[in-house]
mmCIF file of C-alpha atoms in Angstrom:
data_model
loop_
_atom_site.group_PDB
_atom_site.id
_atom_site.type_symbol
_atom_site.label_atom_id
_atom_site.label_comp_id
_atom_site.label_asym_id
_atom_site.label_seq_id
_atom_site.Cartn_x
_atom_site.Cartn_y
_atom_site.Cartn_z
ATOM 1 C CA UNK A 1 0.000 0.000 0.000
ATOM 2 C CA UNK A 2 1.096 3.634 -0.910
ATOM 3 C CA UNK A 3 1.219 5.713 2.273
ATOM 4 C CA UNK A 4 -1.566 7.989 0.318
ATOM 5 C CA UNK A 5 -3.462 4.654 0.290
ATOM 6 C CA UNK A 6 -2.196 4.102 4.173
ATOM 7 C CA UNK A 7 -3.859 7.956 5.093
ATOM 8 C CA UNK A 8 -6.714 6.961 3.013
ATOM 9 C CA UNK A 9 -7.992 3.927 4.659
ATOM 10 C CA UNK A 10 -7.186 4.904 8.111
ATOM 11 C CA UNK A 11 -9.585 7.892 7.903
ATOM 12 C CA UNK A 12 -12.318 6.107 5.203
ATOM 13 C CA UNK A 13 -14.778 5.819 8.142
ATOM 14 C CA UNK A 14 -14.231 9.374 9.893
ATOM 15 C CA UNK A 15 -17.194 10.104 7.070
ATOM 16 C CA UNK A 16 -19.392 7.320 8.397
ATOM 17 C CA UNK A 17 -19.294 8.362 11.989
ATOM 18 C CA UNK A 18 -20.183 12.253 10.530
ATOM 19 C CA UNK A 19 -23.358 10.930 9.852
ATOM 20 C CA UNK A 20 -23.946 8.784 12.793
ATOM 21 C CA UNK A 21 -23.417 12.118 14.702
ATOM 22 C CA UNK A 22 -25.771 13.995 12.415
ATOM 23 C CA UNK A 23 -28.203 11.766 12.722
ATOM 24 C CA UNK A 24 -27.815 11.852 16.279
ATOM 25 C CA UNK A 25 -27.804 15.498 16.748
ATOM 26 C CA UNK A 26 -31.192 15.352 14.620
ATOM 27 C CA UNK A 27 -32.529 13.236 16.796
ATOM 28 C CA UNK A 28 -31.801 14.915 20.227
ATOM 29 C CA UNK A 29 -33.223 17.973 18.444
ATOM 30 C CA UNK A 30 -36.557 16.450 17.214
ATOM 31 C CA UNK A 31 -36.327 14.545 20.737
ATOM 32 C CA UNK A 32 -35.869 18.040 22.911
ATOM 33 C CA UNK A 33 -38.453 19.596 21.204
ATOM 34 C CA UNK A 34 -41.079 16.488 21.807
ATOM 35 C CA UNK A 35 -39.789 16.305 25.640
ATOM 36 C CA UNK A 36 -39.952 19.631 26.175
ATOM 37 C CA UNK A 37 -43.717 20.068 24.993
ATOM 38 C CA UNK A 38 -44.498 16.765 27.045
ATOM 39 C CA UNK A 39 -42.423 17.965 30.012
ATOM 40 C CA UNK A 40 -41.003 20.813 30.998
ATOM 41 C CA UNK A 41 -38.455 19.431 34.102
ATOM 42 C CA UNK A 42 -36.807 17.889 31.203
ATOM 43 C CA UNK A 43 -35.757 20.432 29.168
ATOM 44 C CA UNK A 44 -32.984 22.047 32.018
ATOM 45 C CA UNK A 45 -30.825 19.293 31.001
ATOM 46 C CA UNK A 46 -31.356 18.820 27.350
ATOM 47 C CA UNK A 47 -31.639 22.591 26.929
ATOM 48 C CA UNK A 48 -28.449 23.699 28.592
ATOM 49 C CA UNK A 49 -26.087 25.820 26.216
ATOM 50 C CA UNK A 50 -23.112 23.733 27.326
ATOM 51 C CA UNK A 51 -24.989 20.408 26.123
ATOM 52 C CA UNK A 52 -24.621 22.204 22.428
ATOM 53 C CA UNK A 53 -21.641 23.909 22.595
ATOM 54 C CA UNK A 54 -19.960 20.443 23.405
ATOM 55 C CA UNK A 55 -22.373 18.954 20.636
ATOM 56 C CA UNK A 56 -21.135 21.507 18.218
ATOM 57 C CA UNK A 57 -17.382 21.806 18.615
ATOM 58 C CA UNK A 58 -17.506 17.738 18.043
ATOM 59 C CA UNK A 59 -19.341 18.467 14.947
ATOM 60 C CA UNK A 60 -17.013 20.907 13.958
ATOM 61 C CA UNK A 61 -13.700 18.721 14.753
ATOM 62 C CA UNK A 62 -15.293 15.834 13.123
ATOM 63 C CA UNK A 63 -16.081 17.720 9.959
ATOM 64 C CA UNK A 64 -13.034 19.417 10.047
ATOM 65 C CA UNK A 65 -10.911 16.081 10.135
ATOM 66 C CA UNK A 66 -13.391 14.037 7.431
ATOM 67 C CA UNK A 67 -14.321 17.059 5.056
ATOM 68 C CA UNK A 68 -10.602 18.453 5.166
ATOM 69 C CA UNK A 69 -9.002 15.262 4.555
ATOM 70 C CA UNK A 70 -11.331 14.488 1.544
ATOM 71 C CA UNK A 71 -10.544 17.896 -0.212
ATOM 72 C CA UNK A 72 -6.923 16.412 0.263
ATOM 73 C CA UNK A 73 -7.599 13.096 -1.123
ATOM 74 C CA UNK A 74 -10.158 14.364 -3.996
ATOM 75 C CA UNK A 75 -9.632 17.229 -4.904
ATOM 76 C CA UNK A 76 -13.224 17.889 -4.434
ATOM 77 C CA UNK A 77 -14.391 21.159 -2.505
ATOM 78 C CA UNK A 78 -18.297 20.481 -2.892
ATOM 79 C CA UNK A 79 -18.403 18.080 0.359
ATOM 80 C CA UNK A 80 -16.567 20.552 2.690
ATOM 81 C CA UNK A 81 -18.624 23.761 1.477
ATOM 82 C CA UNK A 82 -21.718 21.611 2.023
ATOM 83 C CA UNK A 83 -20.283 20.473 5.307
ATOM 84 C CA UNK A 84 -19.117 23.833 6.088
ATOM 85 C CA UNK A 85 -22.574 25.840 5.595
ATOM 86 C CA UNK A 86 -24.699 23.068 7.558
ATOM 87 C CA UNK A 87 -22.115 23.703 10.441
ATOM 88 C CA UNK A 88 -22.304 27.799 9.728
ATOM 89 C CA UNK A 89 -26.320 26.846 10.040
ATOM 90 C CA UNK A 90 -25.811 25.067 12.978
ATOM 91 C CA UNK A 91 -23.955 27.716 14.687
ATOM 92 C CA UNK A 92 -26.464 30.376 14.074
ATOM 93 C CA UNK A 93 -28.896 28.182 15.064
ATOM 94 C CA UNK A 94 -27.775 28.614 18.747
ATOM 95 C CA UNK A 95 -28.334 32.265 18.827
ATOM 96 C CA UNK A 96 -31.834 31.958 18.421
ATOM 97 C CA UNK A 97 -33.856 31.486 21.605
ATOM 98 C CA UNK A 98 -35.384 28.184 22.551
ATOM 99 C CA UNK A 99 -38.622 28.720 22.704
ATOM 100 C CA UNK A 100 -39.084 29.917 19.168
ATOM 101 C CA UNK A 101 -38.845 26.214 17.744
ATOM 102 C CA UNK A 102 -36.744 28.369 15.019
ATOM 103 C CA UNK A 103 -33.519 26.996 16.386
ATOM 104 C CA UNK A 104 -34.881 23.311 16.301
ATOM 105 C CA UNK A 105 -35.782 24.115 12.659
ATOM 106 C CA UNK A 106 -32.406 25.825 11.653
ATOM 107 C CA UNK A 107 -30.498 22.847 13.549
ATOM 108 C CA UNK A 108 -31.896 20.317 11.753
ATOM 109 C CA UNK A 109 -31.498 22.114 8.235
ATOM 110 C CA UNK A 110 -28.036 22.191 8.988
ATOM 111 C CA UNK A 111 -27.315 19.545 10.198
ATOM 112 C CA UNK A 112 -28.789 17.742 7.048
ATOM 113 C CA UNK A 113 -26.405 19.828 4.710
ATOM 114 C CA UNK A 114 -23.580 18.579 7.381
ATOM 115 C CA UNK A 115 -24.543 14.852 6.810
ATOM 116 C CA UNK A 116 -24.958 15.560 3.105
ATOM 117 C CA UNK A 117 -22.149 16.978 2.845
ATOM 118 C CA UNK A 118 -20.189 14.262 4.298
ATOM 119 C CA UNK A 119 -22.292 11.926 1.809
ATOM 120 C CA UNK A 120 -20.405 13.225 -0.759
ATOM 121 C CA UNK A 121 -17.329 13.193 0.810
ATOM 122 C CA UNK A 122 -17.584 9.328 0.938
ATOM 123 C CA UNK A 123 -18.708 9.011 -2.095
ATOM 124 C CA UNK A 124 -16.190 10.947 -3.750
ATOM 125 C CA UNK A 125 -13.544 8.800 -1.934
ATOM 126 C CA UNK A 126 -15.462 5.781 -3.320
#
């Protein structure tokens, strides 16, 4: 094996695991909002800024690693300006207040540009 081909495989899943965590965070947002209509001693936890600013700097070091090394790999810029706009979308997101349901909304649009654009990224490694 080339070491390009070495660098290659060892990161081939970092993609996979983007999504995972997408599909996570889309879940704890669609789950929040749910919980938080249905009970309101829930949402202190769930709600709490530091919950999503850990949640978002692991995005952001994940995409960082799996869009950044595809660009280098590829060639291809489409994944990480994808990835890179869903995590922009993301990050806005948290300005808004909670109660608006706008930052549930805006989370989960970005974070499906995030996971799409780490679809491509694998796919373009393909």
């Amino acid at each position: 094996m080339t070491p390009s081909a070495t660098h290659t495989h060892r990161f081939a899943g970092l993609d996979r695991y983007a999504i995972g965590l997408s599909g996570l965070c889309m879940v704890h947002c669609l789950a929040t909002s749910v919980l938080v209509a249905l009970m309101s001693t829930a949402s202190g936890f769930l709600l709490d800024p530091i919950f999503h600013e850990v949640g978002l700097t692991i995005a952001i070091g994940l995409g960082a690693l799996a869009l950044g090394r595809g660009v280098l790999n590829h060639g291809y810029m489409m994944p990480a300006a994808m990835g890179a706009l869903g995590l922009g979308i993301m990050a806005g997101a948290m300005t808004l207040p909670h109660d608006s349901g706008g930052e549930t909304l805006w989370t989960i649009v970005g974070v499906g540009l995030l996971a799409f654009g780490h679809d491509l990224n694998r796919r373009a490694d393909s």
